[in-house]
CSV table of C-alpha atoms and ligand atoms in Angstrom, one decimal:
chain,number,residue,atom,x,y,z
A,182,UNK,CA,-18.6,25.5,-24.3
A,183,UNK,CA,-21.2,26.3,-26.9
A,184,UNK,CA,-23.8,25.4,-25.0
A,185,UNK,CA,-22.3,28.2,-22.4
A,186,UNK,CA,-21.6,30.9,-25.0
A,187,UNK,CA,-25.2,30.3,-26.1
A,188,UNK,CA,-26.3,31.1,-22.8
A,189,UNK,CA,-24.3,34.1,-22.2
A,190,UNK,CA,-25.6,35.3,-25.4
A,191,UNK,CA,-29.0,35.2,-24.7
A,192,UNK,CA,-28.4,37.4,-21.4
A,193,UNK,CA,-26.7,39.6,-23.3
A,194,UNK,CA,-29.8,39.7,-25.6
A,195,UNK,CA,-32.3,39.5,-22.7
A,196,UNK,CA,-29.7,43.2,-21.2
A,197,UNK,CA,-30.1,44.7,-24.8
A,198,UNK,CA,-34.2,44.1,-24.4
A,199,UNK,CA,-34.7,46.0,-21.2
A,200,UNK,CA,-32.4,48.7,-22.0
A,201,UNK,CA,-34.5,49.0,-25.1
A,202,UNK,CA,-37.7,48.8,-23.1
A,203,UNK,CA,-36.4,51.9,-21.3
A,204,UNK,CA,-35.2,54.0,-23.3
A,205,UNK,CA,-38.2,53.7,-25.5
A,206,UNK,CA,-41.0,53.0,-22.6
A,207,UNK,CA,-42.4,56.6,-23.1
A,208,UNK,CA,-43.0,56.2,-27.0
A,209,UNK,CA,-45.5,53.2,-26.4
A,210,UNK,CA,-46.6,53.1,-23.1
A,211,UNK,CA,-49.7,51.1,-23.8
A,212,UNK,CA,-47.7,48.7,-25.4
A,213,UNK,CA,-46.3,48.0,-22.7
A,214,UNK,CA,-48.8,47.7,-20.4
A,215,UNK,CA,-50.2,45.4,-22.5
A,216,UNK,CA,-46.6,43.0,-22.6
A,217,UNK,CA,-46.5,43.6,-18.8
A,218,UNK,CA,-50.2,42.2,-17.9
A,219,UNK,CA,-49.4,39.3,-20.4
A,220,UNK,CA,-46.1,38.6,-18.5
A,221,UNK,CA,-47.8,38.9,-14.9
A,222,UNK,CA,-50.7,35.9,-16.6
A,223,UNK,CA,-47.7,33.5,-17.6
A,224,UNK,CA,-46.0,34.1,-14.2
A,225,UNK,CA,-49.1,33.1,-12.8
A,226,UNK,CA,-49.2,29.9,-14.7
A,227,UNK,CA,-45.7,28.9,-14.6
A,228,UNK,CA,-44.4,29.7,-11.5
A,229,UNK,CA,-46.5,27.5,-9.6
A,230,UNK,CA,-45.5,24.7,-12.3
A,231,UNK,CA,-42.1,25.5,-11.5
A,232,UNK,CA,-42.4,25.5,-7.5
A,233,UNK,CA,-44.3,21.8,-7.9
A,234,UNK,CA,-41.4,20.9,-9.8
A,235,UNK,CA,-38.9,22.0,-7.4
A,236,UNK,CA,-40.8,20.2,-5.0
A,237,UNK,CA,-41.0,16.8,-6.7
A,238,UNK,CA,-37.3,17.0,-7.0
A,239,UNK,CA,-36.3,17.4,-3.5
A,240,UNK,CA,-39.1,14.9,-2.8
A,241,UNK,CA,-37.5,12.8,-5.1
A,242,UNK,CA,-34.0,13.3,-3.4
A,243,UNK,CA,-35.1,12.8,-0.2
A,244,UNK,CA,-36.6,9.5,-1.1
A,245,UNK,CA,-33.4,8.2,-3.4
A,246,UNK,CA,-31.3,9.4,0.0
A,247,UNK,CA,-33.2,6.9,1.9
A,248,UNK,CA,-33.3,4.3,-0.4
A,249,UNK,CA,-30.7,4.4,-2.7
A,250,UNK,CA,-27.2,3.4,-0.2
A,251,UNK,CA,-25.4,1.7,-2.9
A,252,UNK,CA,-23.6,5.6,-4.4
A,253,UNK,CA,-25.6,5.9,-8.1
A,254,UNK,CA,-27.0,9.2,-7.2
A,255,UNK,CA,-24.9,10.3,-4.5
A,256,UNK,CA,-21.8,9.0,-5.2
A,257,UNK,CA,-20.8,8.8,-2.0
A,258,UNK,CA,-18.9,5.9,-1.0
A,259,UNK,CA,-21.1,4.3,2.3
A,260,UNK,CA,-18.9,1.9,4.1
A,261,UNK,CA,-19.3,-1.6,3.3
A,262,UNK,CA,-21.4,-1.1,0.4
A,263,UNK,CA,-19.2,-0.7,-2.7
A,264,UNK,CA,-19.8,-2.7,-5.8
A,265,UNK,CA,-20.1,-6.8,-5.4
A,266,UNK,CA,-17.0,-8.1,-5.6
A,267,UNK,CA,-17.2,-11.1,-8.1
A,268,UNK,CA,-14.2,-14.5,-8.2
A,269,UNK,CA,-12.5,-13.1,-10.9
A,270,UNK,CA,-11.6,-10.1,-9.4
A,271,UNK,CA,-9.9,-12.0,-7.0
A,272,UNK,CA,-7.9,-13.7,-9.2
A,273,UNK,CA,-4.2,-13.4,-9.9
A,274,UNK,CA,-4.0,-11.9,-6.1
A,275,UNK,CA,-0.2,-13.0,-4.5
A,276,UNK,CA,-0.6,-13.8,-0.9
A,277,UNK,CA,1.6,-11.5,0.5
A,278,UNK,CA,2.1,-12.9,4.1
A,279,UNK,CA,4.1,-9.8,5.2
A,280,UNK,CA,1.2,-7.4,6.1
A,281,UNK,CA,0.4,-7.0,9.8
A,282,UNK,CA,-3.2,-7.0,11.1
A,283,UNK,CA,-4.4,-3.6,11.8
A,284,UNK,CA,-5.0,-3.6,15.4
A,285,UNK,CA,-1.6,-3.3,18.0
A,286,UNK,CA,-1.2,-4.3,21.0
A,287,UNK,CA,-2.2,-1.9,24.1
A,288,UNK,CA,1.5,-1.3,25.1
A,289,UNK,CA,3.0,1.8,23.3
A,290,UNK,CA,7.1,1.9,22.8
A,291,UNK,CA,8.1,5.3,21.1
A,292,UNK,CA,11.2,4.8,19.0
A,293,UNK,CA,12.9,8.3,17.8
A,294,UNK,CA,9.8,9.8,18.3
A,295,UNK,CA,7.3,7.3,16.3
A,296,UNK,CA,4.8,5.5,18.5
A,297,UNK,CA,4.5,1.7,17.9
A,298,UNK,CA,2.3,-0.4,19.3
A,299,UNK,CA,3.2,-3.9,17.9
A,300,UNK,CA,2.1,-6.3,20.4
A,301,UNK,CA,-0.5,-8.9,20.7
A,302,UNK,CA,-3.5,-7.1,18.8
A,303,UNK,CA,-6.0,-5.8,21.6
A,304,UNK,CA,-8.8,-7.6,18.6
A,305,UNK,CA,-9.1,-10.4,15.9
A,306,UNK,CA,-13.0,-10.3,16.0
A,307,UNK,CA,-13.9,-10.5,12.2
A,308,UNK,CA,-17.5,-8.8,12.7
A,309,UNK,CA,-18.4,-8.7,8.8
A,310,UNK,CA,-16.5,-10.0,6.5
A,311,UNK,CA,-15.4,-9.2,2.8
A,312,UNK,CA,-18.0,-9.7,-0.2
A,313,UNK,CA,-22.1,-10.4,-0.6
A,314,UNK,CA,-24.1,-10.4,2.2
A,315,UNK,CA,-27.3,-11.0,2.0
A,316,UNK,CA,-28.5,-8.3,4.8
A,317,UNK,CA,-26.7,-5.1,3.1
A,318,UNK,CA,-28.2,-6.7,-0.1
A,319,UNK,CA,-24.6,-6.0,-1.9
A,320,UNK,CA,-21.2,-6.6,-1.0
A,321,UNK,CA,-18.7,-5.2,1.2
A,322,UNK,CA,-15.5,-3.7,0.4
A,323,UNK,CA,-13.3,-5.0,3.4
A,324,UNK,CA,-14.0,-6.4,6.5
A,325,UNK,CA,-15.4,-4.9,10.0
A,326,UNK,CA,-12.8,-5.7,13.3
A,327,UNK,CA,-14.8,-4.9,16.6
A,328,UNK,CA,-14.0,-3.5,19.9
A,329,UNK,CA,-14.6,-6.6,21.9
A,330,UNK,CA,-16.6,-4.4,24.3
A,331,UNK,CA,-14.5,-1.1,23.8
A,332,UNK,CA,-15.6,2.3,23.2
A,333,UNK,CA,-14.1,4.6,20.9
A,334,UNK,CA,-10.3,6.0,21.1
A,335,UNK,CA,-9.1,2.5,23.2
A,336,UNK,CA,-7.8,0.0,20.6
A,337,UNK,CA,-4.4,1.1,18.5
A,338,UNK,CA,-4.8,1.1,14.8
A,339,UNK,CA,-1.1,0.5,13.3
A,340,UNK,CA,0.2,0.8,9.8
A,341,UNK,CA,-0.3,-3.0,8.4
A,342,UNK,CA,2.3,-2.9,6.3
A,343,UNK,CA,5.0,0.1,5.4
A,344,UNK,CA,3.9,3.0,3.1
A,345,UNK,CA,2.7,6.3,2.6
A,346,UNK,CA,-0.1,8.5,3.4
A,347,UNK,CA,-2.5,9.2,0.9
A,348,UNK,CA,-5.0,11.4,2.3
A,349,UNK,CA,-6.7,11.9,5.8
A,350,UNK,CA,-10.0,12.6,6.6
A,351,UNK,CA,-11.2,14.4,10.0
A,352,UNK,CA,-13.7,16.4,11.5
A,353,UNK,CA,-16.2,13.3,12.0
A,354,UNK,CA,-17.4,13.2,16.0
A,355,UNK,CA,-17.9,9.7,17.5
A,356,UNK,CA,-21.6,9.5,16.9
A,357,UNK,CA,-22.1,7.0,14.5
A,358,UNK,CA,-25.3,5.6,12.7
A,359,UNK,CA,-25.9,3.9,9.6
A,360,UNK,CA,-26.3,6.5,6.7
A,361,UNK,CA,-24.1,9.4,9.0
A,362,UNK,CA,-22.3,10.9,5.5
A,363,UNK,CA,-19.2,11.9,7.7
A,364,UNK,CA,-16.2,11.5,5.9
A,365,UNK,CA,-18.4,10.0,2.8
A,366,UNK,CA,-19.7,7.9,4.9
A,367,UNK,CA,-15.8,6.6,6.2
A,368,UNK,CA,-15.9,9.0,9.3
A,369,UNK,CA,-12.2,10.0,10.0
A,370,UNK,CA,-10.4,8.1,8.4
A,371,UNK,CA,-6.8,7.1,6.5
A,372,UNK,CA,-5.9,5.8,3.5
A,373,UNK,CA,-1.9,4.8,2.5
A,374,UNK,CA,-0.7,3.9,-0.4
A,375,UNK,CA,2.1,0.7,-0.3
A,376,UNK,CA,5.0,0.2,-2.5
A,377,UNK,CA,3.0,-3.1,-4.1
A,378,UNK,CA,0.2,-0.5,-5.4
A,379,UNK,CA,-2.3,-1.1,-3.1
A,380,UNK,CA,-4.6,1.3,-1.3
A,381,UNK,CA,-5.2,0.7,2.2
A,382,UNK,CA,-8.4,2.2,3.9
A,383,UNK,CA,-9.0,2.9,7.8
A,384,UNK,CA,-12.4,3.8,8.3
A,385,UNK,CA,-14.3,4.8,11.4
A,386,UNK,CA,-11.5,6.0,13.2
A,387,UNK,CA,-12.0,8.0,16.8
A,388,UNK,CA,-12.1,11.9,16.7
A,389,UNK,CA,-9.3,13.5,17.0
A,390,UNK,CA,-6.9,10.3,17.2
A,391,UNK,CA,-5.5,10.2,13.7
A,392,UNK,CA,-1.2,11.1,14.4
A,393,UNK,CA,-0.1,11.1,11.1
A,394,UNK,CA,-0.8,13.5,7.8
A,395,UNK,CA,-0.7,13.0,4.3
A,396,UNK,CA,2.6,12.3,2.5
A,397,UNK,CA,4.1,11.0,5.5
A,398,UNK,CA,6.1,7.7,5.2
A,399,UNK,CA,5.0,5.4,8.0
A,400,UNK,CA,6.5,2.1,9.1
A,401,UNK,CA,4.8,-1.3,10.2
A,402,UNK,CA,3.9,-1.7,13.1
A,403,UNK,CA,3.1,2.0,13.7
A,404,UNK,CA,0.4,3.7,15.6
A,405,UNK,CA,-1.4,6.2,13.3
A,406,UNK,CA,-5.1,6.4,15.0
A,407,UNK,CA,-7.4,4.9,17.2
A,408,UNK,CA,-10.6,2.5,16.8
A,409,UNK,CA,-13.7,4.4,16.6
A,410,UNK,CA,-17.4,4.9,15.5
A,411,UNK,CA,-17.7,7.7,13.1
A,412,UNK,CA,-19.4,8.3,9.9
A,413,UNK,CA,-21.6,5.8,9.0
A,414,UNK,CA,-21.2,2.9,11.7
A,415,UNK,CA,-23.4,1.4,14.3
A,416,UNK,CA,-20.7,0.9,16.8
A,417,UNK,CA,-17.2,1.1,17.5
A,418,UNK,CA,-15.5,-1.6,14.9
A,419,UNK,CA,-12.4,-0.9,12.1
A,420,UNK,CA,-13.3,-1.0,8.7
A,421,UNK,CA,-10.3,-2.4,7.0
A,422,UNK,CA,-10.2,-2.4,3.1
A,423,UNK,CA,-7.3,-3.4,0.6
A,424,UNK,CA,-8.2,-1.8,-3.0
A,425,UNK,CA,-5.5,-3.2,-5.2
A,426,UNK,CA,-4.7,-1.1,-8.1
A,427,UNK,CA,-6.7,1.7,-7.5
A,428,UNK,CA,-8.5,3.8,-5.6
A,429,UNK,CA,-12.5,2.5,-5.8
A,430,UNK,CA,-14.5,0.1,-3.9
A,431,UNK,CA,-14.4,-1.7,-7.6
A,432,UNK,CA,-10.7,-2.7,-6.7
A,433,UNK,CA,-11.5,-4.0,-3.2
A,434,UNK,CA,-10.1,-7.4,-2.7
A,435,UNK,CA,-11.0,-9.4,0.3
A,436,UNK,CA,-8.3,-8.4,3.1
A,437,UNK,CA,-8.0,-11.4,4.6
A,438,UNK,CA,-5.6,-12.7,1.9
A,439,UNK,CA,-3.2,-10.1,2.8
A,440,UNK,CA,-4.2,-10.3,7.0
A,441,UNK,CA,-5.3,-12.8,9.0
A,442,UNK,CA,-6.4,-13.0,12.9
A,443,UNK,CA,-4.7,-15.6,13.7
A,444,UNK,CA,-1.0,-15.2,12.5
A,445,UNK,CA,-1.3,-11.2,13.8
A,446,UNK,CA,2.8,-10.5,13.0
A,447,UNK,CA,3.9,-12.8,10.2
A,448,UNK,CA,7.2,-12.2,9.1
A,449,UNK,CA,8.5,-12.3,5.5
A,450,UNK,CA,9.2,-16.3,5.3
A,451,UNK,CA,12.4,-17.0,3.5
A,452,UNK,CA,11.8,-19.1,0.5
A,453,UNK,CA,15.6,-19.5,0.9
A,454,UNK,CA,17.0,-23.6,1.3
A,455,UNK,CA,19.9,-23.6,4.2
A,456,UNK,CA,21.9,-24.7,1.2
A,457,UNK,CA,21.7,-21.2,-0.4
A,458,UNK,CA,22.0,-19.7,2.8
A,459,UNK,CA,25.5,-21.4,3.4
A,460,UNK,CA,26.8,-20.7,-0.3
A,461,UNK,CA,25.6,-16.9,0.4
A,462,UNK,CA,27.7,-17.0,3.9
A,463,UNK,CA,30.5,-18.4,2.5
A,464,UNK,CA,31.3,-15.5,-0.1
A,465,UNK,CA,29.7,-12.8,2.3
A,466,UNK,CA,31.4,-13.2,5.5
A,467,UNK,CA,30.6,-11.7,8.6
A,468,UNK,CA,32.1,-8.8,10.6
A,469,UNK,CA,33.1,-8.4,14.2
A,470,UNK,CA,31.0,-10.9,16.4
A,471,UNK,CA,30.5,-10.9,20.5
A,472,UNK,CA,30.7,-14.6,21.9
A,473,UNK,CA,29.3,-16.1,25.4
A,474,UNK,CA,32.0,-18.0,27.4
A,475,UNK,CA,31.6,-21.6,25.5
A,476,UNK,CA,32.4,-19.3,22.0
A,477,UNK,CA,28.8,-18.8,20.6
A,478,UNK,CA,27.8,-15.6,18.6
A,479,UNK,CA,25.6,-13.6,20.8
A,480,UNK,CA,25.8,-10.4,19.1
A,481,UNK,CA,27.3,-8.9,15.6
A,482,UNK,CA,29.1,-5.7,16.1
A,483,UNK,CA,28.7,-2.4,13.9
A,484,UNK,CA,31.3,-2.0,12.0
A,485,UNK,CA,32.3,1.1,9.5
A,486,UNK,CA,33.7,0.0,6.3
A,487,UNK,CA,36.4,2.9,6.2
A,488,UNK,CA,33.8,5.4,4.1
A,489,UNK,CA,31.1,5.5,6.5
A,490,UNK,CA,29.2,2.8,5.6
A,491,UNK,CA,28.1,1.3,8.6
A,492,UNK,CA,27.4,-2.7,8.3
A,493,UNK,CA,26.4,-5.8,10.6
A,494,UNK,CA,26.6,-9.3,10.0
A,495,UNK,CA,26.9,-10.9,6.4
A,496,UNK,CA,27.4,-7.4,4.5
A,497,UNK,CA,23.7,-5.5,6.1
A,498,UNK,CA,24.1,-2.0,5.4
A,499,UNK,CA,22.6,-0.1,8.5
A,500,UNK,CA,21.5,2.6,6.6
A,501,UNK,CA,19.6,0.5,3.3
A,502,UNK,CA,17.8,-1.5,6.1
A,503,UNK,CA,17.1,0.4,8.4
A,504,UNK,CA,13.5,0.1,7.9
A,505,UNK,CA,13.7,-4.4,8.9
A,506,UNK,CA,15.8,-3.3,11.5
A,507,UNK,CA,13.1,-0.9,12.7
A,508,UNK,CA,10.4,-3.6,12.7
A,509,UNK,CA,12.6,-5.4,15.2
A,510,UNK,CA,13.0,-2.6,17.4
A,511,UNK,CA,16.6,-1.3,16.4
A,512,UNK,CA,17.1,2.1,15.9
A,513,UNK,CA,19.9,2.3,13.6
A,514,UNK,CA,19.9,6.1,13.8
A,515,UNK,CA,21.3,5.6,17.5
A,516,UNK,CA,23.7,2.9,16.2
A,517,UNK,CA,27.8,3.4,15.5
A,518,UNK,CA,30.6,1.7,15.0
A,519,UNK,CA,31.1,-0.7,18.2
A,520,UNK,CA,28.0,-1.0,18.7
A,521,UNK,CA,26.7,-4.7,19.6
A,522,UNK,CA,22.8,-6.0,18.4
A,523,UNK,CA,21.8,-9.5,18.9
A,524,UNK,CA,22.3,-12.3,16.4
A,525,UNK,CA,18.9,-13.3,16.1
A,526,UNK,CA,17.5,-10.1,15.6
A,527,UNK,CA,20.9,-9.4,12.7
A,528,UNK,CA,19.7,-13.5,11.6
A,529,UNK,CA,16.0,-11.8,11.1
A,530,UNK,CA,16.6,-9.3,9.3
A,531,UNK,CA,19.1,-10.9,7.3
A,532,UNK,CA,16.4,-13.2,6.5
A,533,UNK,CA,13.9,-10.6,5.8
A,534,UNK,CA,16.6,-8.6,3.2
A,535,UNK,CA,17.2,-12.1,1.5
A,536,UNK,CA,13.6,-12.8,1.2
A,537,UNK,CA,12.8,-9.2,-0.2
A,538,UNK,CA,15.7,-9.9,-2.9
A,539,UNK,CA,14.6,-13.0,-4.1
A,540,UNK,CA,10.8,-12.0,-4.4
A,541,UNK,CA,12.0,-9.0,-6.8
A,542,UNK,CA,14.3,-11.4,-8.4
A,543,UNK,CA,11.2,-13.4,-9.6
A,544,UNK,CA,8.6,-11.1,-9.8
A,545,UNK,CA,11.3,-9.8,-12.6
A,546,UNK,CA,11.8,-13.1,-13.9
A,547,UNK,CA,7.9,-13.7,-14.0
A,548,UNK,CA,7.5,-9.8,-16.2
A,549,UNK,CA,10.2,-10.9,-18.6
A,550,UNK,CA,8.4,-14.5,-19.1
A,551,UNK,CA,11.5,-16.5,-18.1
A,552,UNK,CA,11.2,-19.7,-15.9
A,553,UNK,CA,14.2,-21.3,-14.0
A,554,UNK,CA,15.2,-23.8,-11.5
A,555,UNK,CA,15.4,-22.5,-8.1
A,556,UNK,CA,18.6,-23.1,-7.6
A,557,UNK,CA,19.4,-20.5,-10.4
A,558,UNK,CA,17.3,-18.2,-8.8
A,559,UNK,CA,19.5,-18.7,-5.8
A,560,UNK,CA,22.8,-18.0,-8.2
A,561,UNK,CA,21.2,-14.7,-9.5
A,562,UNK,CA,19.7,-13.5,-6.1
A,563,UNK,CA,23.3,-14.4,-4.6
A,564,UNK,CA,24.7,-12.1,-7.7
A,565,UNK,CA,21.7,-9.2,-7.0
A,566,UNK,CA,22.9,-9.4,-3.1
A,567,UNK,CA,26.4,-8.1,-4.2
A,568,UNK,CA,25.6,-6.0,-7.6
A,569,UNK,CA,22.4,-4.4,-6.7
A,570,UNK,CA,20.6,-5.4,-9.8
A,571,UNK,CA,19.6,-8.0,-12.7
A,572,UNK,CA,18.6,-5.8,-15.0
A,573,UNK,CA,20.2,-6.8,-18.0
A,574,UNK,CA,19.8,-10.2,-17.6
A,575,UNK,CA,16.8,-11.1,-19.3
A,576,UNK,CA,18.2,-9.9,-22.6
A,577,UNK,CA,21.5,-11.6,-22.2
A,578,UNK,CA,19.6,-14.9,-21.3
A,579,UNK,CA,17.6,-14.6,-24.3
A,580,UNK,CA,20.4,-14.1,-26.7
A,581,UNK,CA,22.7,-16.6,-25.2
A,582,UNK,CA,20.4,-19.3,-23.2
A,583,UNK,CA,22.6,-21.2,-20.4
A,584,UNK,CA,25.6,-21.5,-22.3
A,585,UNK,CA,29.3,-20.5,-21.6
A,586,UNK,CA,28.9,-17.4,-23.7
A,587,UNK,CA,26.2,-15.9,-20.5
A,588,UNK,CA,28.8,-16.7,-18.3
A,589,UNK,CA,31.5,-14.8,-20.6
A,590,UNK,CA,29.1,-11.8,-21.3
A,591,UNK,CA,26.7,-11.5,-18.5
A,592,UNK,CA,27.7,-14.3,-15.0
A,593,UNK,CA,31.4,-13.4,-14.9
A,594,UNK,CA,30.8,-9.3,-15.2
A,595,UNK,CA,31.5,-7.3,-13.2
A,596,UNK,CA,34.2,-8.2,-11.0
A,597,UNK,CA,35.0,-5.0,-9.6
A,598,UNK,CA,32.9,-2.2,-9.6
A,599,UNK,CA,36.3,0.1,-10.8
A,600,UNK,CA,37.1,-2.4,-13.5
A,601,UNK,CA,39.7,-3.8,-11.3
A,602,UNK,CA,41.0,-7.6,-11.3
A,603,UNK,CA,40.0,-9.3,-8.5
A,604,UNK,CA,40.4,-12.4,-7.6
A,605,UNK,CA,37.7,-12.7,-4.7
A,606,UNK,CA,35.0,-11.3,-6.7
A,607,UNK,CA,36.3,-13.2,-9.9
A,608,UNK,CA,36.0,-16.6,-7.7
A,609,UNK,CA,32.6,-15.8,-6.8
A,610,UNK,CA,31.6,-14.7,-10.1
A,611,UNK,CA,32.7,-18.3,-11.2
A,612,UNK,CA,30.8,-19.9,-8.3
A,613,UNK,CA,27.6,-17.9,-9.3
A,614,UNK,CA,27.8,-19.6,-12.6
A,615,UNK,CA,28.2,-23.3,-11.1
A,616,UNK,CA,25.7,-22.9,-9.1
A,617,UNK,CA,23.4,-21.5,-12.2
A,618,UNK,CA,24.6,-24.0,-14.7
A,619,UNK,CA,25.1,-27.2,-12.9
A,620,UNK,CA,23.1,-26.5,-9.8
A,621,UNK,CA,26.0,-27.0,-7.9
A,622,UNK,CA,26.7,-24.9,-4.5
A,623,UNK,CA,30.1,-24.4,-4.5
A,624,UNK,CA,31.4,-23.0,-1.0
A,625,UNK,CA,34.4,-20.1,-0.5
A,626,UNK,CA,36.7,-22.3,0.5
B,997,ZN,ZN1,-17.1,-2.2,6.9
């Protein structure tokens, strides 16, 4: 700011001068001619110093362009080429076995208006993977998928995982070459944000093939461009990078902890023991079922619970899962009560739900440094199932440990949400703290 106000003032000075220089150019005339053949000598000397300048610099720019792909001067991010990513940064890194591999399969299904392509991925050619390579001379921030052959615009990119769209880049024609600065070197390209924190970059994307735009919500399994070979690329290929934590090829982890070529569609794996499953069941219940003629389930029903709610199955709220449901090709918007979907796809996502429960339950647990047996993990995820949280938990486990006082203050509470007496919920309460202080999975009976 000084620096600018000192600038501005001299101007102003430099105005005052030749406003001075006319109004008084006829009281000193030779003066001036003088001043001027003086100033027409240094202009002679310096501008020529100047141009050589000018010239060394754009020489110099030009030559750093060439050279320099690695974003110091630039700072633009070429593809590939972010920082080296070192072991430790990989460190602490969950597997998280629920993301999707980017590429779909060929078939399309459009499901209230979202194209999905999740099918047998058209590609699971790693071309380049994730970290130093000794050609680039530095590391690469994700990996490269290829075409198997393809041009640009034929394979389906989908959504890897569910999430949100951070920004979209466009405008990039399919021409690729190394060092094209399309898109910062990216070419058309997406990146989402997921609800773990991660970032999730799709680069090189086909012109004019990106369908969604930024701050839309897009689910797994969704179709959101096409395989391409803009910006800086040599041919058409995916470049696929995970940044976790940030935005910056300094957060890059290696993908291929989160994807993997080989199990394309993982689904969240329950963690759950049949056991737990059963205890869960037995408090839960189920609503109206179909059966075949020998008296197996075939299908739950939809049923409403009197406000509204719509439900399937051991207590799935339609509405709260809508998104698993989704990922097995249920609609629930086009659902109501009567409606029949198949037990093993009401199993799945029950599975799923379960699954995402338990992982919050100890990834809270982990935060608040507490460590238990699983089978009181299962007696707090059974109590999260039904009360929506564990929030206060930690506290009450720290003042009271796993005595009969948690139970009296924390286990037992609530048992109705209106402060009611009731003897179901008090009975599962009860069976909640068995099961947390003896380990021992008492069944509704
Ligand atoms: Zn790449």
């Amino acid at each position: 700011m000084r620096f600018l106000r000192g600038l501005f003032g001299a101007n102003k000075a430099k105005e005052e001068i030749k406003e001075n220089g006319i109004v008084g150019g006829t009281t000193n005339v030779v003066g001036s001619m003088i001043k001027r053949s003086l100033y027409i000598k240094i202009a002679a000397v310096v501008a020529p110093i100047i141009i050589i300048i000018i010239v060394l610099f754009i020489a110099f720019l030009a030559i750093a362009y060439v050279l320099d792909h690695d974003s110091k001067i630039f700072n633009i991010d070429w593809p590939g080429e972010g920082s080296i990513i070192t072991g430790s940064q990989l460190s602490g890194i969950n597997d998280n076995t629920a993301y999707w591999w980017p590429i779909g399969g060929s078939e399309i299904e459009t499901k209230n208006g979202v194209q999905f392509a999740t099918g047998d991925p058209t590609s699971t050619i790693i071309t380049s993977s994730f970290g130093y390579q000794e050609w680039r001379g530095r590391g690469h921030a994700g990996i490269d998928i290829g075409s198997a052959g393809s041009g640009p615009g034929v394979h389906n990119i989908i959504a890897t995982v569910s999430g949100t769209i951070y920004s979209v880049t466009t405008g990039c024609d399919d021409n690729g070459y190394y060092g094209n600065g399309c898109g910062g070197g990216y070419g058309n390209h997406i990146i989402m944000t997921t609800s773990d924190g991660n970032y999730i970059i799709y680069g090189h994307l086909a012109q004019n093939s990106i369908t969604v735009q930024e701050g839309e919500t897009v689910t797994q399994g969704q179709v959101i461009g096409k395989m391409g070979n803009s910006g800086s690329s040599t041919g058409t290929h995916l470049h696929f990078q995970i940044d976790v934590g940030g935005y910056a090829n300094s957060y890059a982890v290696d993908p291929t902890t989160y994807v993997s070529p080989d199990n394309p569609r993982p689904v969240i794996s329950s963690s759950s023991s049949s056991q737990f499953i059963e205890f869960l069941h037995s408090w839960e219940g189920h609503g109206p079922v179909r059966t075949d003629s020998s008296g197996n389930i075939t299908h739950y029903i939809v049923a409403d619970d009197g406000y509204g709610t719509l439900t399937v199955g051991y207590g799935l709220t339609l509405r709260y899962d809508a998104e698993e449901f989704a990922r097995h090709g249920v609609d629930v918007s086009t659902l109501s009560s009567g409606s029949a979907i198949e037990k093993s796809i009401v199993d799945a996502v029950e599975e799923e739900v379960i699954a995402a429960w338990r992982e919050t339950t100890e990834s809270f647990l982990a935060q608040n440094n507490i460590t238990l047996e699983d089978y009181q993990v299962d007696a707090l995820v059974s109590r999260i199932y039904n009360v929506g949280n564990i929030n206060s938990f930690p506290s009450n486990y720290r003042t009271y440990g796993n005595t009969q006082a948690l139970y009296e203050n924390y286990m037992s509470k609530p048992v109705t949400s209106n402060g009611q007496y009731s003897l179901g919920l008090a009975r599962r309460r009860a069976a909640e703290w068995e099961l947390f202080h003896n380990g021992n999975y008492q069944l509704n009976s």
